[in-house]
Coordinates of C-alpha atoms in Angstrom, one line a residue:
X1 CA 52.4 -22.4 -34.8
X2 CA 54.8 -22.4 -31.9
X3 CA 53.9 -20.4 -28.8
X4 CA 54.9 -16.8 -29.0
X5 CA 57.6 -15.9 -26.4
X6 CA 59.6 -13.0 -25.2
X7 CA 63.2 -13.1 -23.9
X8 CA 64.1 -10.5 -21.3
X9 CA 67.9 -9.8 -21.0
X10 CA 68.9 -8.4 -17.6
X11 CA 72.0 -7.9 -15.6
X12 CA 72.3 -8.5 -11.8
X13 CA 73.8 -5.3 -10.2
X14 CA 75.1 -5.6 -6.7
X15 CA 77.5 -3.7 -4.4
X16 CA 78.3 -6.9 -2.6
X17 CA 81.0 -9.0 -4.3
X18 CA 79.7 -12.1 -2.6
X19 CA 76.5 -11.7 -4.6
X20 CA 78.1 -13.3 -7.7
X21 CA 78.3 -16.7 -6.0
X22 CA 74.5 -16.9 -5.6
X23 CA 73.6 -15.9 -9.1
X24 CA 72.1 -19.3 -10.0
X25 CA 69.0 -20.3 -11.9
X26 CA 67.0 -21.2 -8.8
X27 CA 67.9 -18.1 -6.8
X28 CA 67.1 -15.7 -9.7
X29 CA 63.9 -17.6 -10.6
X30 CA 62.6 -17.4 -7.0
X31 CA 63.5 -13.8 -6.6
X32 CA 61.7 -12.9 -9.8
X33 CA 58.6 -15.0 -8.9
X34 CA 58.6 -13.4 -5.5
X35 CA 58.6 -9.9 -7.0
X36 CA 55.8 -10.8 -9.5
X37 CA 53.7 -12.1 -6.6
X38 CA 54.3 -9.0 -4.5
X39 CA 53.5 -6.6 -7.4
X40 CA 50.7 -8.5 -9.3
X41 CA 49.4 -10.9 -6.8
X42 CA 48.5 -14.6 -7.4
X43 CA 46.8 -13.9 -10.7
X44 CA 49.8 -12.1 -12.1
X45 CA 52.1 -14.8 -10.8
X46 CA 50.0 -17.5 -12.4
X47 CA 50.0 -15.7 -15.8
X48 CA 53.7 -15.2 -15.7
X49 CA 54.6 -18.7 -14.4
X50 CA 53.1 -20.6 -17.4
X51 CA 56.3 -20.6 -19.5
X52 CA 58.6 -18.5 -17.3
X53 CA 62.1 -19.9 -17.0
X54 CA 65.7 -18.7 -16.5
X55 CA 67.0 -19.6 -20.0
X56 CA 70.6 -18.5 -19.6
X57 CA 72.8 -17.2 -16.8
X58 CA 76.4 -16.1 -16.6
X59 CA 77.4 -15.6 -12.9
X60 CA 80.7 -14.1 -13.9
X61 CA 79.2 -11.2 -15.9
X62 CA 75.9 -11.1 -14.0
X63 CA 73.9 -11.6 -17.2
X64 CA 70.5 -13.3 -17.0
X65 CA 68.1 -14.3 -19.8
X66 CA 64.5 -14.8 -18.8
X67 CA 61.8 -16.4 -21.0
X68 CA 58.1 -15.9 -20.7
X69 CA 55.0 -15.9 -22.9
X70 CA 54.5 -12.9 -25.1
X71 CA 51.2 -12.0 -23.5
X72 CA 52.7 -11.8 -20.0
X73 CA 56.1 -10.1 -20.6
X74 CA 54.8 -6.7 -19.5
X75 CA 53.7 -8.2 -16.2
X76 CA 57.2 -9.7 -15.9
X77 CA 59.1 -6.6 -16.9
X78 CA 57.1 -4.3 -14.5
X79 CA 57.9 -6.6 -11.6
X80 CA 61.7 -6.8 -12.2
X81 CA 62.5 -3.4 -10.6
X82 CA 61.0 -4.9 -7.3
X83 CA 63.7 -7.6 -7.1
X84 CA 65.7 -6.4 -4.1
X85 CA 67.9 -9.4 -3.2
X86 CA 69.0 -12.9 -4.2
X87 CA 68.9 -15.6 -1.6
X88 CA 71.2 -18.6 -1.4
X89 CA 72.0 -21.0 1.4
X90 CA 70.1 -18.8 3.9
X91 CA 72.2 -15.8 2.9
X92 CA 70.6 -12.7 1.4
X93 CA 72.5 -10.5 -1.0
X94 CA 71.0 -7.1 -1.9
X95 CA 71.0 -6.5 -5.6
X96 CA 68.7 -5.3 -8.4
X97 CA 68.0 -6.4 -12.0
X98 CA 68.7 -3.9 -14.7
X99 CA 66.7 -4.8 -17.8
X100 CA 68.9 -4.4 -20.9
X101 CA 66.7 -5.7 -23.8
X102 CA 63.5 -7.5 -24.6
X103 CA 63.5 -9.6 -27.8
X104 CA 61.5 -12.2 -29.7
X105 CA 64.3 -14.7 -30.0
X106 CA 67.4 -15.7 -28.0
X107 CA 69.4 -14.7 -31.1
X108 CA 68.3 -11.0 -31.0
X109 CA 69.2 -10.9 -27.3
X110 CA 72.7 -12.4 -28.1
X111 CA 73.2 -9.8 -30.8
X112 CA 72.2 -7.0 -28.4
X113 CA 74.5 -8.4 -25.7
X114 CA 77.5 -8.4 -28.0
X115 CA 76.9 -4.8 -28.9
X116 CA 76.3 -3.9 -25.2
X117 CA 79.5 -5.7 -24.1
X118 CA 81.5 -3.9 -26.8
X119 CA 80.2 -0.5 -25.6
X120 CA 81.0 -1.4 -22.0
X121 CA 84.5 -2.6 -22.9
X122 CA 85.2 0.5 -25.0
X123 CA 84.3 2.6 -22.0
X124 CA 86.7 0.6 -19.9
X125 CA 89.3 1.0 -22.6
X126 CA 89.1 4.8 -22.4
X127 CA 89.7 4.6 -18.6
X128 CA 92.7 2.3 -18.8
X129 CA 95.7 3.4 -16.7
X130 CA 98.4 1.1 -18.2
X131 CA 99.3 -0.9 -21.2
X132 CA 98.6 -4.3 -19.6
X133 CA 95.0 -3.3 -18.8
X134 CA 94.6 -2.0 -22.3
X135 CA 95.8 -5.3 -23.9
X136 CA 93.4 -7.4 -21.7
X137 CA 90.4 -5.3 -22.7
X138 CA 91.3 -5.2 -26.4
X139 CA 91.5 -9.0 -26.2
X140 CA 88.1 -9.1 -24.6
X141 CA 86.7 -6.8 -27.3
X142 CA 88.0 -9.1 -30.1
X143 CA 86.3 -12.1 -28.4
X144 CA 82.8 -10.6 -28.5
X145 CA 81.3 -12.7 -31.3
X146 CA 78.6 -15.3 -31.8
X147 CA 79.7 -18.9 -32.4
X148 CA 78.0 -21.1 -34.9
X149 CA 77.1 -23.6 -32.2
X150 CA 74.9 -21.0 -30.4
X151 CA 73.0 -20.2 -33.5
X152 CA 71.9 -23.9 -33.8
X153 CA 70.0 -23.8 -30.6
X154 CA 66.4 -25.0 -30.9
X155 CA 64.8 -21.8 -29.5
X156 CA 64.6 -19.9 -32.7
X157 CA 61.5 -21.2 -34.3
X158 CA 59.2 -19.3 -31.9
X159 CA 60.1 -16.0 -33.5
X160 CA 56.9 -14.5 -34.8
X161 CA 58.7 -11.7 -36.6
X162 CA 57.9 -8.9 -34.2
X163 CA 60.8 -7.5 -32.2

């Protein structure tokens, strides 16, 4: 049987608009590993590092998908609130990671993200001040869907049925 994994969907939240430019796999991975090391020490870091990886990242929306082994996802999740900054090219940007969802497959995280984005967009839609804004957001709402291509990714066979 394939190794059991957990996918942790987070969003990078920052007051600093320049933070977006340093949302990259390496910076996020290092910040998370650093937090795990501070909170759980070398042992916790070793446990989490075995199959830990930044699986997906969207700098524009600040969405990050982390993968780890099922038996260490609690260690990972408990360390995420201690991520305080992202570092890139010797610049530090204060931010924090907001955990949105923990799932057994990438697909369940995608489905959650679509629903989450829809809710966020609906809230924006209610706060629109003009017709142009309204049209842009409605267009975004309609584009919230899964494409067939994504569902063909090879990461789905490690779903052990527990969500």
